[in-house]
Amino acid sequence: MTKVRDDTPLWLFADQLGPSTHGGEHAHREVLLIEATSALRKRRYHRQKLHLVLSALRHADRDLGDRSTLIRSDTYTDALERFDRPVLVHQPTSFAAERFVNRLSEQGLVAEVLPTPTFALPRKDFEEWAGERTRFRMEEFYRDQRRRFDVLMEGANPVGNRWNYDEENRESPPKKQKTLDVPAPYKPREDDIDDEVRRDLDAMELNTVGVDGPRLFAVTPAEAKRALTRFIEHRLPSFGTYEDAMMGGDWAMSHSLLSVPLNLGVLHPLDAVHAAERAYRDGQAPLAAVEGFIRQILGWREYMWHLYWHFGESYVDENELAATTPLPDWWADLDADAVTAECLRHALLGLRDRGWNHHIQRLMVLGNHALQRGYQPRQLTEWYATAYVDGFRWVMPTNVVGMSQHADGGRLATKPYAAGGAYINRMSNHCGDCAYDPKKRLGDDACPFTAGYWQFVHRHRDRLENNMRTRRAVSSLDRLSDVDAVLEQEAQREHF
């Protein structure tokens, strides 16, 4: 490996564009940015995802001024050879990119690989925490994170003498209103760079999913700061209460919409965490809302990042439930118009039009449907990673294989997240306008989630009755008098 000089340039990937990567000890370095057309064509991405990535790169180039060199090329290797100087690079965020950087190091194009600075906990520290564990529980990791970073702590104890306020963050949506009626989220102003990106994407004629649309998410550090401030000041107080609720007329609810700037590296997770904690300490937001938000970032997001590396590259191929159904075309194409069930239609509609849903739509509508119907986990993981604007390669394996599809047999989650229409009816306002009845499992208006739930329980009854958290579902199945008819109905179902 080439000896690193003080004037060695720093090459930044498109998810490493914030001050934590190019500021501080590296603030004096020249920065190399690369747009590789082959990377855009490699997979069938959401159109708005590609817009966000290119907009982020080009805005970073403008903001860094004379420090920055942006090269547009077919491949990264071509660009690095044209640049003709060895570069520093931060450890990338996927196994494939890591292998690629290692090959570049062997070729002398990369002088040194630096640790990833865009997460709170370094990878080596997580490996020390993981030790010889074979079962992982997020709550244990989250509490250690709180202690380590002294977040929402009073000495050795959590603020309020409770670590977790989940029970207070599960309210159904308010009745007799179509939206949550909170101030709108921050929306960036598109500029000449966005116009240029849109023209260039049109000219490339890429095979994408979803529709083009206005840019909804922050892609620069300045925009991310404004988005964070607006969330903390106007939306965080109501975030916790309706964190798990869904409303057809309110796609954003009280969610922060910070996943894109976080995953682009233009917002550091600790900045978001500390801002939320200050809001609690200053009396501007209730503890349950603040704790719920901090748990998402300092707990779950960090946990998913580290388990991606810890579980290894083969984790995405785990399939303990033997789910082999290929993704249907209407699903892969985000064809919301082909769907009748209101909850599923709204989820696909939001994904088609914005490339984004909040976590309950991802887990308990889309993920729940895929779990019930046995969609192939690796295909599903790829779909989530490409169809979502915040779906970077490290994000999805543990979220989909482990959490959503229980395909790892319980290494990550203690039970499958399968639920019938009653859950969706309780946590949304979708069912009142739906052609399906969440209370019915048989008949033309039988809810595909309710019927699909019993199909799932029947298919995996041996596994479920040996799990303390799911054995009651098997007992309930055995009390149903129409199981055979439900199974036959669902085996023939072609429309949802």
C-alpha positions as a printed NumPy array, in Angstrom:
array([[  0.   ,   0.   ,   0.   ],
       [  1.291,   3.432,  -0.974],
       [  2.645,   5.564,   1.85 ],
       [  0.107,   8.244,   2.74 ],
       [  1.215,  11.81 ,   2.233],
       [ -0.321,  14.863,   3.792],
       [ -1.501,  16.03 ,   0.37 ],
       [ -3.106,  12.703,  -0.615],
       [ -6.613,  13.39 ,  -1.942],
       [ -9.688,  11.922,  -0.314],
       [-12.169,   9.981,  -2.471],
       [-15.731,  10.081,  -1.125],
       [-18.519,   7.688,  -2.088],
       [-22.028,   9.099,  -2.512],
       [-23.003,   8.047,   1.034],
       [-20.007,   9.792,   2.62 ],
       [-20.713,  13.423,   1.817],
       [-20.849,  15.143,   5.214],
       [-18.4  ,  17.046,   7.432],
       [-17.533,  13.902,   9.405],
       [-15.818,  12.51 ,   6.295],
       [-14.126,  15.55 ,   4.754],
       [-13.825,  17.925,   7.716],
       [-11.7  ,  17.857,  10.854],
       [ -8.31 ,  16.282,  10.25 ],
       [ -9.115,  15.977,   6.545],
       [-10.319,  19.548,   6.01 ],
       [ -7.136,  20.439,   4.132],
       [ -7.375,  17.613,   1.597],
       [ -8.492,  17.742,  -1.988],
       [-11.703,  15.721,  -2.479],
       [-12.461,  13.414,  -5.384],
       [-16.081,  12.639,  -6.286],
       [-17.057,  10.152,  -9.   ],
       [-20.264,   9.656, -10.943],
       [-20.056,   6.156, -12.439],
       [-22.733,   5.531, -15.054],
       [-22.274,   1.755, -14.796],
       [-23.332,   1.901, -11.132],
       [-26.576,   3.64 , -12.105],
       [-27.361,   0.954, -14.668],
       [-26.401,  -1.995, -12.502],
       [-29.792,  -2.425, -10.836],
       [-33.355,  -1.288, -11.361],
       [-33.444,   1.613,  -8.927],
       [-36.243,   3.99 ,  -8.089],
       [-35.985,   7.031, -10.312],
       [-36.048,   9.403,  -7.332],
       [-33.283,   7.447,  -5.595],
       [-30.94 ,   8.064,  -8.521],
       [-31.925,  11.734,  -8.498],
       [-31.072,  12.041,  -4.802],
       [-27.671,  10.384,  -5.19 ],
       [-26.623,  12.489,  -8.187],
       [-27.996,  15.655,  -6.604],
       [-26.039,  14.93 ,  -3.422],
       [-22.79 ,  14.365,  -5.332],
       [-23.158,  17.483,  -7.447],
       [-24.178,  19.671,  -4.522],
       [-21.164,  18.387,  -2.578],
       [-18.942,  19.295,  -5.522],
       [-20.385,  22.824,  -5.573],
       [-20.207,  23.265,  -1.788],
       [-16.587,  22.064,  -1.555],
       [-15.528,  24.548,  -4.227],
       [-11.87 ,  24.453,  -5.219],
       [-11.24 ,  21.452,  -2.959],
       [-13.368,  19.193,  -5.132],
       [-12.86 ,  17.364,  -8.404],
       [-15.942,  15.634,  -9.848],
       [-15.265,  13.061, -12.559],
       [-18.069,  11.593, -14.633],
       [-17.076,   8.247, -16.058],
       [-18.382,   4.838, -17.03 ],
       [-16.742,   3.103, -14.047],
       [-15.023,   4.08 , -10.813],
       [-11.804,   2.429, -11.984],
       [-11.754,   4.483, -15.172],
       [-12.202,   7.663, -13.141],
       [ -9.434,   6.771, -10.683],
       [ -7.041,   5.965, -13.522],
       [ -7.849,   9.297, -15.155],
       [ -7.298,  11.076, -11.835],
       [ -3.87 ,   9.402, -11.798],
       [ -3.051,   9.894,  -8.128],
       [ -3.484,   7.468,  -5.204],
       [ -6.354,   8.423,  -2.899],
       [ -7.525,   7.928,   0.651],
       [-10.979,   6.436,   1.082],
       [-13.212,   5.776,   4.051],
       [-14.258,   2.185,   4.548],
       [-17.281,   1.739,   2.264],
       [-20.719,   0.631,   3.398],
       [-21.197,  -2.715,   1.644],
       [-19.342,  -5.989,   1.21 ],
       [-19.134,  -5.554,  -2.564],
       [-17.73 ,  -2.038,  -2.271],
       [-15.251,  -3.189,   0.371],
       [-13.932,  -5.938,  -1.932],
       [-13.665,  -3.399,  -4.739],
       [-11.691,  -0.956,  -2.599],
       [ -9.361,  -3.766,  -1.526],
       [ -8.676,  -4.581,  -5.188],
       [ -7.961,  -0.909,  -5.854],
       [ -5.508,  -0.948,  -2.947],
       [ -3.67 ,  -3.892,  -4.516],
       [ -3.482,  -1.92 ,  -7.773],
       [ -2.025,   1.091,  -5.993],
       [ -4.996,   3.333,  -6.746],
       [ -5.981,   3.538,  -3.044],
       [ -3.286,   4.579,  -0.588],
       [ -5.146,   3.862,   2.658],
       [ -8.608,   2.816,   3.855],
       [ -9.835,   4.878,   6.81 ],
       [-12.49 ,   3.873,   9.393],
       [-16.113,   4.774,   8.647],
       [-16.925,   8.035,  10.493],
       [-20.648,   8.276,   9.672],
       [-21.901,   6.114,  12.557],
       [-21.682,   6.65 ,  16.295],
       [-20.063,   3.335,  17.284],
       [-16.886,   2.134,  15.528],
       [-17.038,  -1.372,  14.063],
       [-14.234,  -2.668,  16.301],
       [-16.173,  -1.568,  19.392],
       [-19.25 ,  -3.463,  18.256],
       [-17.219,  -6.625,  17.755],
       [-15.995,  -6.317,  21.338],
       [-19.615,  -5.946,  22.485],
       [-20.786,  -8.876,  20.362],
       [-18.117, -11.23 ,  21.713],
       [-19.316, -14.82 ,  21.515],
       [-23.036, -14.011,  21.357],
       [-25.147, -16.221,  19.12 ],
       [-28.475, -14.49 ,  19.871],
       [-28.769, -10.746,  19.551],
       [-31.294,  -8.477,  21.207],
       [-31.496,  -4.841,  20.26 ],
       [-32.607,  -3.722,  23.713],
       [-29.296,  -4.848,  25.229],
       [-27.317,  -3.043,  22.55 ],
       [-29.476,   0.081,  22.858],
       [-28.963,   0.341,  26.613],
       [-25.22 ,   0.01 ,  26.17 ],
       [-25.336,   2.747,  23.526],
       [-27.192,   5.05 ,  25.902],
       [-24.591,   4.436,  28.603],
       [-21.625,   4.709,  26.24 ],
       [-22.722,   8.048,  24.75 ],
       [-24.411,   9.333,  27.941],
       [-27.737,   9.946,  26.208],
       [-30.923,  10.426,  28.262],
       [-29.052,   9.356,  31.377],
       [-29.008,  10.61 ,  34.972],
       [-25.755,   9.181,  36.213],
       [-25.981,   5.406,  35.864],
       [-29.769,   5.396,  35.411],
       [-31.975,   6.23 ,  32.46 ],
       [-33.951,   9.444,  32.64 ],
       [-37.347,   8.655,  34.136],
       [-35.996,   5.32 ,  35.446],
       [-37.236,   3.591,  32.271],
       [-35.25 ,   2.618,  29.217],
       [-38.135,   2.124,  26.859],
       [-41.414,   3.992,  26.278],
       [-42.726,   1.744,  23.512],
       [-46.046,   1.208,  25.272],
       [-46.784,   4.937,  25.077],
       [-45.818,   5.121,  21.403],
       [-48.429,   2.775,  19.94 ],
       [-51.585,   4.865,  19.733],
       [-54.1  ,   4.324,  16.949],
       [-54.558,   7.279,  14.576],
       [-56.94 ,   9.976,  15.764],
       [-60.56 ,   9.481,  14.74 ],
       [-62.618,  11.84 ,  12.579],
       [-59.679,  13.487,  10.853],
       [-57.836,  12.63 ,   7.661],
       [-54.4  ,  13.861,   8.678],
       [-52.427,  14.103,  11.882],
       [-52.648,  17.891,  11.582],
       [-49.037,  18.69 ,  12.464],
       [-46.758,  21.171,  10.673],
       [-45.447,  19.855,   7.358],
       [-41.951,  18.391,   7.173],
       [-39.053,  20.355,   5.753],
       [-39.052,  20.361,   1.963],
       [-35.884,  21.389,   0.115],
       [-35.974,  23.87 ,  -2.733],
       [-34.832,  22.384,  -6.003],
       [-32.221,  24.384,  -7.894],
       [-30.271,  24.353, -11.151],
       [-28.386,  21.238, -10.047],
       [-31.634,  19.321,  -9.636],
       [-32.768,  20.531, -13.053],
       [-29.515,  19.297, -14.571],
       [-29.806,  15.932, -12.8  ],
       [-33.344,  15.471, -14.101],
       [-32.279,  16.239, -17.684],
       [-29.313,  13.882, -17.451],
       [-31.412,  11.032, -16.068],
       [-33.958,  11.538, -18.832],
       [-31.18 ,  11.343, -21.415],
       [-29.733,   8.136, -19.919],
       [-33.023,   6.277, -20.461],
       [-32.337,   3.999, -17.484],
       [-34.597,   1.099, -16.533],
       [-36.046,   2.426, -13.276],
       [-39.113,   1.927, -11.096],
       [-41.388,   4.553,  -9.626],
       [-42.081,   7.988, -11.017],
       [-40.066,  11.149, -11.158],
       [-41.156,  13.778,  -8.69 ],
       [-40.045,  16.806,  -6.698],
       [-37.067,  16.226,  -4.435],
       [-38.462,  15.658,  -0.938],
       [-35.328,  14.913,   1.07 ],
       [-32.23 ,  16.79 ,   2.213],
       [-29.02 ,  15.984,   0.31 ],
       [-26.583,  18.573,   1.71 ],
       [-25.355,  19.235,   5.251],
       [-27.102,  22.624,   5.24 ],
       [-30.402,  21.12 ,   4.117],
       [-30.043,  18.286,   6.635],
       [-29.543,  20.801,   9.445],
       [-32.704,  22.642,   8.421],
       [-34.655,  19.387,   8.137],
       [-33.495,  18.309,  11.604],
       [-34.358,  21.692,  13.126],
       [-37.857,  21.679,  11.661],
       [-38.492,  18.149,  12.924],
       [-37.226,  18.884,  16.437],
       [-39.126,  22.164,  16.792],
       [-42.428,  21.288,  15.123],
       [-42.908,  17.521,  14.735],
       [-40.987,  15.663,  17.442],
       [-43.535,  16.392,  20.218],
       [-46.204,  14.32 ,  18.437],
       [-43.822,  11.751,  16.953],
       [-43.948,   9.177,  19.731],
       [-47.685,   8.91 ,  20.229],
       [-48.44 ,   8.052,  16.595],
       [-45.095,   6.485,  15.708],
       [-46.777,   3.234,  14.599],
       [-49.974,   4.69 ,  13.125],
       [-50.955,   4.937,   9.451],
       [-53.316,   7.4  ,   7.77 ],
       [-54.226,   7.319,   4.104],
       [-54.208,  11.103,   3.778],
       [-50.951,  11.698,   5.663],
       [-47.936,   9.936,   4.171],
       [-45.348,  11.531,   6.49 ],
       [-47.306,  11.649,   9.785],
       [-44.835,  12.993,  12.411],
       [-41.82 ,  11.133,  11.076],
       [-38.543,  12.976,  10.705],
       [-37.737,  12.095,   7.049],
       [-34.079,  12.11 ,   8.051],
       [-33.185,   8.617,   6.832],
       [-31.965,   9.919,   3.457],
       [-29.543,  12.554,   4.824],
       [-28.397,  10.102,   7.49 ],
       [-27.7  ,   7.413,   4.902],
       [-26.005,   9.88 ,   2.555],
       [-23.697,  10.821,   5.422],
       [-24.671,  14.51 ,   5.346],
       [-26.241,  14.265,   8.821],
       [-24.364,  12.553,  11.633],
       [-26.534,  10.356,  13.88 ],
       [-25.176,  11.871,  17.078],
       [-26.171,  15.342,  15.892],
       [-29.764,  14.14 ,  15.519],
       [-29.666,  12.335,  18.868],
       [-28.248,  15.3  ,  20.788],
       [-30.766,  17.7  ,  19.226],
       [-33.632,  15.474,  20.35 ],
       [-32.22 ,  15.152,  23.859],
       [-31.865,  18.94 ,  24.14 ],
       [-35.526,  19.295,  23.179],
       [-36.482,  17.045,  26.109],
       [-34.152,  18.741,  28.585],
       [-35.453,  22.159,  27.514],
       [-39.057,  21.034,  27.988],
       [-39.883,  21.254,  24.288],
       [-40.797,  17.584,  23.704],
       [-42.089,  14.74 ,  25.913],
       [-39.738,  11.999,  27.033],
       [-41.65 ,   9.197,  25.276],
       [-41.344,  10.914,  21.89 ],
       [-37.678,  11.766,  22.379],
       [-36.782,   8.299,  23.625],
       [-38.618,   6.684,  20.697],
       [-36.759,   8.815,  18.167],
       [-33.384,   8.251,  19.813],
       [-34.034,   4.494,  19.939],
       [-34.595,   4.479,  16.171],
       [-31.231,   6.114,  15.497],
       [-28.829,   5.294,  18.317],
       [-30.418,   1.886,  18.807],
       [-31.986,   0.326,  15.729],
       [-30.07 ,   2.078,  12.924],
       [-26.687,   1.495,  14.54 ],
       [-27.671,  -2.074,  15.366],
       [-28.597,  -2.829,  11.736],
       [-25.327,  -1.355,  10.501],
       [-23.173,  -3.436,  12.788],
       [-25.104,  -6.685,  12.362],
       [-24.777,  -6.317,   8.59 ],
       [-21.025,  -6.741,   8.992],
       [-21.167,  -9.156,  11.91 ],
       [-23.554, -11.648,  10.294],
       [-21.541, -11.681,   7.086],
       [-22.257, -11.552,   3.39 ],
       [-24.03 , -14.929,   3.248],
       [-26.695, -13.753,   5.718],
       [-28.862, -12.482,   2.874],
       [-29.219, -16.061,   1.607],
       [-30.711, -17.399,   4.835],
       [-34.212, -18.778,   4.304],
       [-35.282, -20.733,   7.379],
       [-38.978, -20.535,   6.471],
       [-38.302, -21.967,   2.993],
       [-39.991, -19.029,   1.264],
       [-39.651, -19.476,  -2.494],
       [-42.45 , -17.447,  -4.112],
       [-41.013, -15.025,  -6.705],
       [-42.018, -11.38 ,  -6.391],
       [-45.137, -10.773,  -8.508],
       [-44.849,  -8.237, -11.329],
       [-47.329,  -5.828,  -9.709],
       [-45.123,  -5.765,  -6.613],
       [-41.814,  -5.379,  -8.423],
       [-43.257,  -2.679, -10.702],
       [-44.925,  -0.747,  -7.838],
       [-48.254,  -1.085,  -9.637],
       [-50.515,   0.266,  -6.91 ],
       [-53.435,   0.398,  -9.357],
       [-53.426,  -3.419,  -9.52 ],
       [-54.141,  -3.652,  -5.774],
       [-57.527,  -3.542,  -4.003],
       [-56.562,  -3.719,  -0.3  ],
       [-56.336,  -0.097,   0.846],
       [-53.374,  -0.554,   3.178],
       [-51.317,  -2.354,   0.533],
       [-52.392,   0.04 ,  -2.215],
       [-51.406,   3.089,  -0.169],
       [-48.02 ,   1.583,   0.691],
       [-47.234,   0.841,  -2.951],
       [-48.607,   4.229,  -3.986],
       [-46.305,   6.014,  -1.561],
       [-43.363,   3.967,  -2.715],
       [-44.156,   4.58 ,  -6.379],
       [-44.629,   8.338,  -5.953],
       [-41.995,   9.13 ,  -3.311],
       [-39.689,   6.119,  -2.884],
       [-40.476,   6.156,   0.838],
       [-42.82 ,   4.731,   3.482],
       [-42.513,   4.895,   7.235],
       [-41.426,   1.843,   9.197],
       [-44.847,   0.362,   9.977],
       [-45.85 ,   0.361,   6.323],
       [-42.548,  -1.327,   5.519],
       [-42.844,  -3.938,   8.265],
       [-46.522,  -4.531,   8.98 ],
       [-48.043,  -3.96 ,   5.535],
       [-45.459,  -4.741,   2.862],
       [-43.267,  -7.003,   4.99 ],
       [-46.267,  -8.711,   6.57 ],
       [-47.775,  -9.408,   3.14 ],
       [-44.47 , -10.802,   1.848],
       [-44.085, -12.98 ,   4.95 ],
       [-47.586, -14.395,   4.621],
       [-47.171, -15.12 ,   0.914],
       [-43.676, -16.565,   1.236],
       [-41.762, -14.187,  -1.046],
       [-38.137, -15.21 ,  -1.556],
       [-36.082, -13.277,   1.047],
       [-33.067, -12.457,  -1.094],
       [-35.242, -11.123,  -3.909],
       [-37.247,  -9.152,  -1.392],
       [-34.096,  -7.68 ,   0.161],
       [-32.903,  -6.557,  -3.26 ],
       [-36.302,  -4.992,  -3.94 ],
       [-36.283,  -3.01 ,  -0.69 ],
       [-32.706,  -1.866,  -1.332],
       [-33.458,  -0.543,  -4.828],
       [-37.077,   0.676,  -4.573],
       [-36.519,   2.821,  -1.453],
       [-34.675,   6.119,  -1.656],
       [-32.988,   5.376,   1.696],
       [-32.355,   1.692,   0.92 ],
       [-28.57 ,   1.451,   0.826],
       [-26.93 ,  -1.978,   0.626],
       [-26.121,  -2.296,   4.332],
       [-29.6  ,  -1.257,   5.483],
       [-31.779,  -4.047,   4.176],
       [-30.397,  -7.551,   4.894],
       [-30.943,  -7.477,   8.636],
       [-34.133,  -5.428,   8.345],
       [-35.674,  -7.768,   5.759],
       [-34.105, -11.2  ,   6.299],
       [-33.97 , -10.936,  10.082],
       [-36.718,  -8.599,  11.242],
       [-39.372,  -8.616,   8.541],
       [-39.181, -12.152,   7.114],
       [-37.782, -14.115,  10.091],
       [-35.655, -15.926,   7.52 ],
       [-32.735, -16.295,   9.927],
       [-34.769, -18.508,  12.253],
       [-34.708, -16.036,  15.135],
       [-31.113, -14.834,  15.334],
       [-32.335, -11.236,  15.262],
       [-36.038, -11.225,  16.212],
       [-37.781, -13.491,  18.721],
       [-40.879, -14.024,  16.565],
       [-42.173, -13.501,  13.007],
       [-43.936, -10.186,  12.498],
       [-47.098, -11.671,  11.   ],
       [-50.466, -10.087,  11.741],
       [-54.015, -10.181,  10.425],
       [-56.324,  -7.406,   9.347],
       [-57.278,  -6.593,  12.941],
       [-53.842,  -5.074,  13.58 ],
       [-54.018,  -2.944,  10.442],
       [-57.562,  -1.878,  11.315],
       [-56.441,  -0.807,  14.791],
       [-53.358,   1.074,  13.62 ],
       [-54.724,   2.757,  10.488],
       [-57.767,   4.381,   8.923],
       [-57.473,   2.25 ,   5.778],
       [-60.025,  -0.452,   6.514],
       [-63.129,   1.749,   6.58 ],
       [-62.781,   2.514,   2.861],
       [-61.574,  -0.94 ,   1.833],
       [-63.466,  -3.495,  -0.245],
       [-62.163,  -6.165,   2.139],
       [-63.422,  -6.707,   5.678],
       [-60.638,  -7.179,   8.258],
       [-63.001,  -9.331,  10.356],
       [-63.564, -11.834,   7.54 ],
       [-61.248, -14.646,   6.526],
       [-63.57 , -16.365,   4.035],
       [-65.552, -15.025,   1.083],
       [-65.205, -12.484,  -1.696],
       [-64.662,  -9.665,   0.791],
       [-62.333, -11.646,   3.062],
       [-59.299,  -9.557,   4.031],
       [-56.188, -11.034,   2.388],
       [-54.2  , -10.144,   5.511],
       [-56.616, -11.913,   7.851],
       [-56.887, -15.002,   5.666],
       [-53.193, -14.865,   4.821],
       [-52.315, -14.807,   8.507],
       [-54.049, -18.127,   9.11 ],
       [-52.457, -19.571,   6.004],
       [-49.057, -18.531,   7.401],
       [-49.765, -20.006,  10.845],
       [-50.887, -23.295,   9.266],
       [-47.82 , -23.481,   7.031],
       [-45.41 , -22.95 ,   9.935],
       [-47.383, -24.403,  12.828],
       [-44.575, -26.717,  13.999],
       [-42.16 , -23.821,  14.385],
       [-44.729, -21.442,  15.867],
       [-46.076, -23.817,  18.521],
       [-42.542, -24.253,  19.858],
       [-42.102, -20.502,  20.326],
       [-43.508, -19.081,  23.576],
       [-44.458, -15.838,  21.801],
       [-46.421, -17.507,  18.99 ],
       [-47.829, -20.781,  20.349],
       [-51.176, -19.105,  21.118],
       [-51.665, -18.493,  17.384],
       [-51.51 , -22.249,  16.744],
       [-54.058, -22.889,  19.489],
       [-56.35 , -20.308,  17.889],
       [-55.878, -21.925,  14.483],
       [-56.98 , -25.27 ,  15.866],
       [-60.245, -23.721,  17.065],
       [-61.224, -22.487,  13.585],
       [-63.881, -24.578,  11.882],
       [-63.219, -23.325,   8.342],
       [-59.446, -23.721,   8.067],
       [-59.541, -25.999,   5.019],
       [-61.794, -23.597,   3.134],
       [-59.55 , -20.644,   4.022],
       [-56.45 , -22.527,   2.866],
       [-58.073, -23.447,  -0.434],
       [-59.25 , -19.871,  -0.96 ],
       [-55.788, -18.416,  -0.327],
       [-54.043, -21.016,  -2.486],
       [-56.115, -19.759,  -5.401],
       [-55.944, -16.022,  -4.609],
       [-54.503, -13.951,  -7.421],
       [-55.677, -10.501,  -6.361],
       [-55.02 ,  -8.608,  -3.152]])
